[in-house]
Amino acid sequence: MALLTIRDALNEALREELKRDENVFIIGEEVAEYDGAYKVTRGLWKEFGSKRVVDTPITELGFAAVGVGAAMAGLRPVVEFMTWNFSVLASDQIINHAAKMLYMSGGQFNVPIVFRGPNGSAFQVSSQHSHALEAMYSNFPGLKVVMPSTAADAKGLLKSAIRDNNPVIFMEQERMYGMKGEVPEEADFTIPLGVADVKREGTDCTIVARSMTVPLALQAAEKIKEEFDVSCEVVDPRTIKPLDIDTIVGSVKKTNRLVIAEESHSFASVGAEIAYQVMDTAFDHLDAPVKRISTVEAPMPYAKNLEAAALPSVEKIVEAVKEVCYL
């Protein structure tokens, strides 16, 4: 196993797919000569040249449209948004074109395209740069939505996303780019989309977490085991759509309790959807109401202490587990 940061795991995935398939290319702001705003594309422009790693003007709608057209013509573009916050400007191309082209063309045009970049909060980037947009994109048929939480998942899932024949929304987390983890060194390591992963096994309470809340949930599980001898199972869906609800329900049937930790706001969130699906299929297995931990219903504040108060935390997850376990 190689020990890589999530940033370097993503870089390896891109490099390997650029080598494997001449139809793959990267397009976005500062992805080439500057090596990417977060250095995920470091070294790729020098290695593959300006036709495979393409810098663009600051025009998200424009380069997203170029990507969609290229995908319809048979190429496999990877479109980088400097952050998913800016994807709102390109959402017409993502929602009205990439997501719907296969359906509206009667199956004549696949759109094999990956839109990727950092999603959610960063470090004091305030209200306009801290959106967690997975619930919005998950709401549209035609889009797959992926959110890795480890270096291995980042590499394996991105390679699968690039090979998929449909548009994939690939959401990373800026706070996690420097986090390290073991990554298999096998020649063609991939992870299939739509398969959840049990990050920690347990018997008393299920915590469903994704992206940034996975390491928080794992810390909370260790803390509550030490303080209250409660065994928590941590399930990471990894792919939000299609959602591996069977793995989540299987865990709930074992533990009989469910806490969902997510960085997005709670109203109409992915957590709300998971809670409904668990209620619909495993209601009789629940020994307590489902508890959700989300970012507070307010624009993200700039002040460091207020930002921390707004976001999910280890302490908030511990309190939620205590509540569903009646401790």
Tab-separated table of C-alpha atoms in Angstrom:
chain	number	residue	atom	x	y	z
A	1	MET	CA	0.000	0.000	0.000
A	2	ALA	CA	1.153	3.525	-0.785
A	3	LEU	CA	0.532	6.296	1.753
A	4	LEU	CA	-0.967	9.245	-0.157
A	5	THR	CA	-2.842	12.434	0.549
A	6	ILE	CA	-6.286	12.682	-1.000
A	7	ARG	CA	-4.822	15.390	-3.280
A	8	ASP	CA	-2.116	13.018	-4.555
A	9	ALA	CA	-4.557	10.107	-4.886
A	10	LEU	CA	-6.756	12.245	-7.142
A	11	ASN	CA	-3.682	13.306	-9.110
A	12	GLU	CA	-2.696	9.652	-9.616
A	13	ALA	CA	-6.194	8.790	-10.806
A	14	LEU	CA	-6.145	11.602	-13.359
A	15	ARG	CA	-2.660	10.723	-14.581
A	16	GLU	CA	-3.513	7.045	-14.995
A	17	GLU	CA	-6.728	7.769	-16.888
A	18	LEU	CA	-4.994	10.314	-19.171
A	19	LYS	CA	-2.437	7.611	-19.995
A	20	ARG	CA	-5.017	4.851	-20.408
A	21	ASP	CA	-7.451	6.668	-22.704
A	22	GLU	CA	-6.462	9.336	-25.235
A	23	ASN	CA	-10.047	10.654	-25.187
A	24	VAL	CA	-9.706	11.852	-21.586
A	25	PHE	CA	-8.814	15.516	-21.096
A	26	ILE	CA	-8.991	18.028	-18.247
A	27	ILE	CA	-10.455	21.507	-18.596
A	28	GLY	CA	-10.922	24.323	-16.105
A	29	GLU	CA	-9.523	27.471	-14.541
A	30	GLU	CA	-5.783	27.287	-13.697
A	31	VAL	CA	-5.675	23.505	-14.161
A	32	ALA	CA	-2.669	23.645	-16.533
A	33	GLU	CA	0.283	25.996	-15.976
A	34	TYR	CA	-0.705	26.781	-12.352
A	35	ASP	CA	-1.263	23.040	-11.572
A	36	GLY	CA	-4.790	23.665	-10.259
A	37	ALA	CA	-6.032	25.911	-7.473
A	38	TYR	CA	-5.506	23.049	-4.994
A	39	LYS	CA	-2.711	21.325	-6.964
A	40	VAL	CA	-4.815	18.284	-7.822
A	41	THR	CA	-3.628	18.581	-11.461
A	42	ARG	CA	0.006	19.132	-10.467
A	43	GLY	CA	2.435	18.141	-13.248
A	44	LEU	CA	-0.205	16.954	-15.708
A	45	TRP	CA	0.066	19.876	-18.161
A	46	LYS	CA	3.846	19.404	-18.429
A	47	GLU	CA	3.395	15.659	-18.972
A	48	PHE	CA	0.421	15.646	-21.363
A	49	GLY	CA	0.464	19.096	-23.006
A	50	SER	CA	-2.051	21.829	-23.747
A	51	LYS	CA	-4.516	19.686	-25.716
A	52	ARG	CA	-5.048	17.281	-22.772
A	53	VAL	CA	-4.916	19.774	-19.876
A	54	VAL	CA	-6.678	22.967	-20.898
A	55	ASP	CA	-6.731	26.305	-19.103
A	56	THR	CA	-9.899	28.361	-19.527
A	57	PRO	CA	-11.060	31.915	-18.876
A	58	ILE	CA	-13.117	32.562	-15.721
A	59	THR	CA	-16.338	31.433	-17.380
A	60	GLU	CA	-17.858	28.371	-15.724
A	61	LEU	CA	-20.887	28.223	-18.013
A	62	GLY	CA	-18.640	28.436	-21.079
A	63	PHE	CA	-16.130	25.698	-20.243
A	64	ALA	CA	-18.840	23.413	-18.853
A	65	ALA	CA	-20.608	23.777	-22.226
A	66	VAL	CA	-17.378	22.944	-24.074
A	67	GLY	CA	-17.102	19.830	-21.912
A	68	VAL	CA	-20.675	18.716	-22.609
A	69	GLY	CA	-20.214	19.198	-26.359
A	70	ALA	CA	-16.915	17.305	-26.322
A	71	ALA	CA	-18.512	14.427	-24.399
A	72	MET	CA	-21.351	14.251	-26.955
A	73	ALA	CA	-18.681	14.029	-29.666
A	74	GLY	CA	-17.021	11.028	-28.029
A	75	LEU	CA	-14.384	12.509	-25.721
A	76	ARG	CA	-14.239	12.056	-21.906
A	77	PRO	CA	-13.730	15.482	-20.347
A	78	VAL	CA	-12.964	16.051	-16.672
A	79	VAL	CA	-14.246	19.540	-15.879
A	80	GLU	CA	-12.713	21.103	-12.769
A	81	PHE	CA	-14.594	23.777	-10.880
A	82	MET	CA	-12.311	25.786	-8.618
A	83	THR	CA	-15.057	25.128	-6.052
A	84	TRP	CA	-18.546	23.703	-6.439
A	85	ASN	CA	-19.839	27.093	-5.326
A	86	PHE	CA	-18.970	28.367	-8.804
A	87	SER	CA	-20.799	25.470	-10.463
A	88	VAL	CA	-24.032	27.326	-9.816
A	89	LEU	CA	-23.048	29.558	-12.738
A	90	ALA	CA	-22.737	26.449	-14.936
A	91	SER	CA	-25.756	24.618	-13.575
A	92	ASP	CA	-27.746	25.105	-16.813
A	93	GLN	CA	-25.167	23.016	-18.687
A	94	ILE	CA	-25.049	20.375	-15.932
A	95	ILE	CA	-28.775	20.083	-15.244
A	96	ASN	CA	-30.422	20.966	-18.550
A	97	HIS	CA	-27.885	19.476	-20.943
A	98	ALA	CA	-25.484	16.905	-19.456
A	99	ALA	CA	-28.122	15.258	-17.261
A	100	LYS	CA	-30.875	15.129	-19.895
A	101	MET	CA	-29.130	14.592	-23.241
A	102	LEU	CA	-29.309	10.777	-23.215
A	103	TYR	CA	-33.051	10.874	-22.467
A	104	MET	CA	-33.940	13.733	-24.811
A	105	SER	CA	-31.926	12.290	-27.724
A	106	GLY	CA	-33.689	8.960	-27.433
A	107	GLY	CA	-30.446	7.265	-26.407
A	108	GLN	CA	-28.382	8.688	-29.283
A	109	PHE	CA	-25.962	10.693	-27.144
A	110	ASN	CA	-24.184	9.540	-24.011
A	111	VAL	CA	-22.454	12.289	-22.051
A	112	PRO	CA	-19.396	10.676	-20.413
A	113	ILE	CA	-18.233	13.676	-18.393
A	114	VAL	CA	-16.972	14.242	-14.850
A	115	PHE	CA	-17.527	17.544	-13.093
A	116	ARG	CA	-15.210	17.704	-10.061
A	117	GLY	CA	-13.875	20.081	-7.412
A	118	PRO	CA	-14.075	20.927	-3.699
A	119	ASN	CA	-17.519	21.060	-2.085
A	120	GLY	CA	-18.652	22.344	1.302
A	121	SER	CA	-16.870	24.502	3.834
A	122	ALA	CA	-13.176	25.365	3.784
A	123	PHE	CA	-11.382	27.546	6.286
A	124	GLN	CA	-13.154	30.846	6.890
A	125	VAL	CA	-14.259	31.385	3.293
A	126	SER	CA	-17.660	32.540	4.524
A	127	SER	CA	-21.141	32.519	3.047
A	128	GLN	CA	-20.575	32.481	-0.715
A	129	HIS	CA	-17.828	29.814	-0.738
A	130	SER	CA	-19.044	27.192	1.751
A	131	HIS	CA	-22.039	25.578	0.074
A	132	ALA	CA	-22.562	21.822	0.271
A	133	LEU	CA	-24.493	21.215	-2.953
A	134	GLU	CA	-24.861	17.424	-3.073
A	135	ALA	CA	-28.584	17.461	-2.258
A	136	MET	CA	-29.302	19.862	-5.124
A	137	TYR	CA	-27.480	17.817	-7.769
A	138	SER	CA	-28.779	14.518	-6.390
A	139	ASN	CA	-32.303	15.750	-7.050
A	140	PHE	CA	-31.889	15.601	-10.841
A	141	PRO	CA	-32.311	12.291	-12.730
A	142	GLY	CA	-29.405	11.667	-15.068
A	143	LEU	CA	-26.650	12.681	-12.658
A	144	LYS	CA	-24.539	10.411	-10.471
A	145	VAL	CA	-23.112	12.042	-7.332
A	146	VAL	CA	-19.921	10.820	-5.635
A	147	MET	CA	-18.300	12.029	-2.389
A	148	PRO	CA	-15.083	10.252	-1.300
A	149	SER	CA	-13.743	10.459	2.255
A	150	THR	CA	-10.397	8.623	2.004
A	151	ALA	CA	-7.425	8.652	-0.353
A	152	ALA	CA	-8.199	5.137	-1.608
A	153	ASP	CA	-11.837	5.999	-2.240
A	154	ALA	CA	-10.841	9.242	-3.982
A	155	LYS	CA	-8.586	7.414	-6.436
A	156	GLY	CA	-10.743	4.357	-7.052
A	157	LEU	CA	-13.985	6.264	-7.415
A	158	LEU	CA	-12.552	8.996	-9.670
A	159	LYS	CA	-11.181	6.387	-12.090
A	160	SER	CA	-14.604	4.710	-12.201
A	161	ALA	CA	-16.312	8.085	-12.675
A	162	ILE	CA	-14.099	8.926	-15.675
A	163	ARG	CA	-14.935	5.542	-17.264
A	164	ASP	CA	-18.677	5.935	-16.687
A	165	ASN	CA	-20.766	6.688	-19.787
A	166	ASN	CA	-22.975	9.154	-17.900
A	167	PRO	CA	-22.324	12.525	-16.237
A	168	VAL	CA	-20.826	12.213	-12.756
A	169	ILE	CA	-20.733	14.927	-10.095
A	170	PHE	CA	-17.524	14.283	-8.131
A	171	MET	CA	-17.426	16.273	-4.897
A	172	GLU	CA	-14.206	16.523	-2.906
A	173	GLN	CA	-13.666	18.444	0.333
A	174	GLU	CA	-11.106	21.242	0.572
A	175	ARG	CA	-10.390	20.553	4.255
A	176	MET	CA	-9.500	16.950	3.390
A	177	TYR	CA	-7.028	17.364	0.487
A	178	GLY	CA	-4.047	16.988	2.848
A	179	MET	CA	-5.388	13.959	4.732
A	180	LYS	CA	-3.325	10.803	4.219
A	181	GLY	CA	-4.410	7.214	3.777
A	182	GLU	CA	-3.301	3.913	2.321
A	183	VAL	CA	-4.014	3.381	-1.374
A	184	PRO	CA	-3.679	-0.003	-3.148
A	185	GLU	CA	-0.823	-0.035	-5.637
A	186	GLU	CA	-2.399	-2.527	-8.026
A	187	ALA	CA	-2.173	-1.504	-11.674
A	188	ASP	CA	-5.845	-0.821	-12.330
A	189	PHE	CA	-7.386	-0.113	-8.921
A	190	THR	CA	-10.984	1.089	-9.169
A	191	ILE	CA	-14.009	1.210	-6.836
A	192	PRO	CA	-17.472	0.743	-8.380
A	193	LEU	CA	-19.947	3.611	-8.084
A	194	GLY	CA	-23.009	2.975	-5.916
A	195	VAL	CA	-21.363	0.771	-3.282
A	196	ALA	CA	-21.197	1.932	0.360
A	197	ASP	CA	-18.339	1.092	2.706
A	198	VAL	CA	-18.496	0.216	6.396
A	199	LYS	CA	-15.641	2.282	7.793
A	200	ARG	CA	-16.036	0.916	11.324
A	201	GLU	CA	-18.053	-2.060	12.495
A	202	GLY	CA	-20.294	-1.811	15.568
A	203	THR	CA	-23.351	-3.265	17.234
A	204	ASP	CA	-25.236	-0.534	19.129
A	205	CYS	CA	-25.748	2.448	16.798
A	206	THR	CA	-25.251	3.191	13.078
A	207	ILE	CA	-23.710	6.503	12.056
A	208	VAL	CA	-24.109	7.315	8.350
A	209	ALA	CA	-21.537	9.909	7.366
A	210	ARG	CA	-20.008	11.147	4.130
A	211	SER	CA	-17.068	13.250	3.047
A	212	MET	CA	-15.870	15.516	5.886
A	213	THR	CA	-18.156	13.972	8.500
A	214	VAL	CA	-16.609	10.488	8.111
A	215	PRO	CA	-13.442	11.260	10.118
A	216	LEU	CA	-15.609	13.139	12.634
A	217	ALA	CA	-17.912	10.115	12.993
A	218	LEU	CA	-14.939	7.779	13.457
A	219	GLN	CA	-13.545	10.014	16.210
A	220	ALA	CA	-16.974	10.207	17.841
A	221	ALA	CA	-17.308	6.407	17.704
A	222	GLU	CA	-13.987	5.958	19.492
A	223	LYS	CA	-14.891	8.541	22.113
A	224	ILE	CA	-18.315	7.118	22.912
A	225	LYS	CA	-16.897	3.592	23.075
A	226	GLU	CA	-14.335	4.758	25.602
A	227	GLU	CA	-16.731	6.823	27.729
A	228	PHE	CA	-19.984	4.817	27.515
A	229	ASP	CA	-18.988	1.417	26.097
A	230	VAL	CA	-21.332	1.991	23.136
A	231	SER	CA	-20.267	0.330	19.878
A	232	CYS	CA	-20.962	2.471	16.803
A	233	GLU	CA	-20.915	1.313	13.187
A	234	VAL	CA	-19.861	4.002	10.700
A	235	VAL	CA	-21.252	3.626	7.172
A	236	ASP	CA	-19.984	5.825	4.329
A	237	PRO	CA	-22.286	5.719	1.258
A	238	ARG	CA	-19.420	7.117	-0.901
A	239	THR	CA	-21.883	7.469	-3.783
A	240	ILE	CA	-24.910	9.596	-2.929
A	241	LYS	CA	-26.706	8.706	-6.159
A	242	PRO	CA	-27.204	5.867	-6.779
A	243	LEU	CA	-27.473	5.334	-3.008
A	244	ASP	CA	-26.546	1.947	-1.542
A	245	ILE	CA	-29.506	1.925	0.847
A	246	ASP	CA	-29.226	-1.862	1.337
A	247	THR	CA	-25.921	-1.529	3.219
A	248	ILE	CA	-27.366	1.254	5.404
A	249	VAL	CA	-30.547	-0.666	6.175
A	250	GLY	CA	-28.538	-3.805	6.888
A	251	SER	CA	-26.526	-1.900	9.478
A	252	VAL	CA	-29.647	-0.390	11.058
A	253	LYS	CA	-31.236	-3.843	11.328
A	254	LYS	CA	-28.162	-4.848	13.327
A	255	THR	CA	-27.851	-1.802	15.609
A	256	ASN	CA	-31.503	-0.607	15.722
A	257	ARG	CA	-30.441	3.041	15.962
A	258	LEU	CA	-29.411	5.617	13.364
A	259	VAL	CA	-27.555	8.932	13.440
A	260	ILE	CA	-26.866	10.768	10.149
A	261	ALA	CA	-24.021	13.294	10.067
A	262	GLU	CA	-23.758	15.611	7.042
A	263	GLU	CA	-22.228	18.953	6.204
A	264	SER	CA	-25.176	20.288	4.233
A	265	HIS	CA	-28.161	22.090	5.727
A	266	SER	CA	-30.843	19.778	7.098
A	267	PHE	CA	-33.897	20.905	5.090
A	268	ALA	CA	-34.449	18.660	2.033
A	269	SER	CA	-30.999	17.136	2.521
A	270	VAL	CA	-29.499	13.765	1.577
A	271	GLY	CA	-29.844	12.891	5.256
A	272	ALA	CA	-33.572	13.530	5.044
A	273	GLU	CA	-33.780	11.112	2.104
A	274	ILE	CA	-31.793	8.433	3.964
A	275	ALA	CA	-33.982	8.850	7.047
A	276	TYR	CA	-37.121	8.384	4.911
A	277	GLN	CA	-35.791	5.309	3.114
A	278	VAL	CA	-34.756	3.679	6.413
A	279	MET	CA	-38.172	4.475	7.882
A	280	ASP	CA	-39.856	3.049	4.777
A	281	THR	CA	-37.970	-0.257	4.806
A	282	ALA	CA	-36.795	-0.813	8.392
A	283	PHE	CA	-39.212	1.092	10.637
A	284	ASP	CA	-39.876	-1.906	12.869
A	285	HIS	CA	-36.154	-2.306	13.502
A	286	LEU	CA	-35.708	1.194	14.945
A	287	ASP	CA	-35.600	1.480	18.733
A	288	ALA	CA	-35.370	5.293	18.650
A	289	PRO	CA	-36.184	8.149	16.252
A	290	VAL	CA	-33.511	8.875	13.649
A	291	LYS	CA	-31.264	11.785	14.639
A	292	ARG	CA	-29.578	14.106	12.128
A	293	ILE	CA	-26.532	16.357	12.582
A	294	SER	CA	-26.227	19.063	9.897
A	295	THR	CA	-24.836	22.547	9.384
A	296	VAL	CA	-27.068	25.165	11.015
A	297	GLU	CA	-29.783	26.848	8.924
A	298	ALA	CA	-27.881	30.064	8.281
A	299	PRO	CA	-25.336	31.403	5.781
A	300	MET	CA	-21.828	30.314	6.807
A	301	PRO	CA	-20.272	32.964	9.066
A	302	TYR	CA	-16.701	34.215	8.547
A	303	ALA	CA	-15.650	34.333	12.213
A	304	LYS	CA	-13.676	31.212	13.135
A	305	ASN	CA	-15.609	30.497	16.320
A	306	LEU	CA	-18.985	30.984	14.604
A	307	GLU	CA	-17.933	28.806	11.652
A	308	ALA	CA	-16.992	26.016	14.062
A	309	ALA	CA	-20.313	26.408	15.874
A	310	ALA	CA	-22.236	26.141	12.599
A	311	LEU	CA	-20.603	22.933	11.350
A	312	PRO	CA	-21.020	19.310	12.510
A	313	SER	CA	-18.481	18.284	15.150
A	314	VAL	CA	-17.346	15.240	17.099
A	315	GLU	CA	-19.145	16.566	20.158
A	316	LYS	CA	-22.445	17.017	18.292
A	317	ILE	CA	-22.267	13.462	16.918
A	318	VAL	CA	-21.503	12.060	20.377
A	319	GLU	CA	-24.530	13.871	21.822
A	320	ALA	CA	-26.749	12.513	19.029
A	321	VAL	CA	-25.594	8.947	19.669
A	322	LYS	CA	-26.252	9.405	23.389
A	323	GLU	CA	-29.752	10.663	22.581
A	324	VAL	CA	-30.736	7.702	20.379
A	325	CYS	CA	-29.185	5.294	22.910
A	326	TYR	CA	-31.049	7.014	25.801
A	327	LEU	CA	-27.822	7.723	27.705
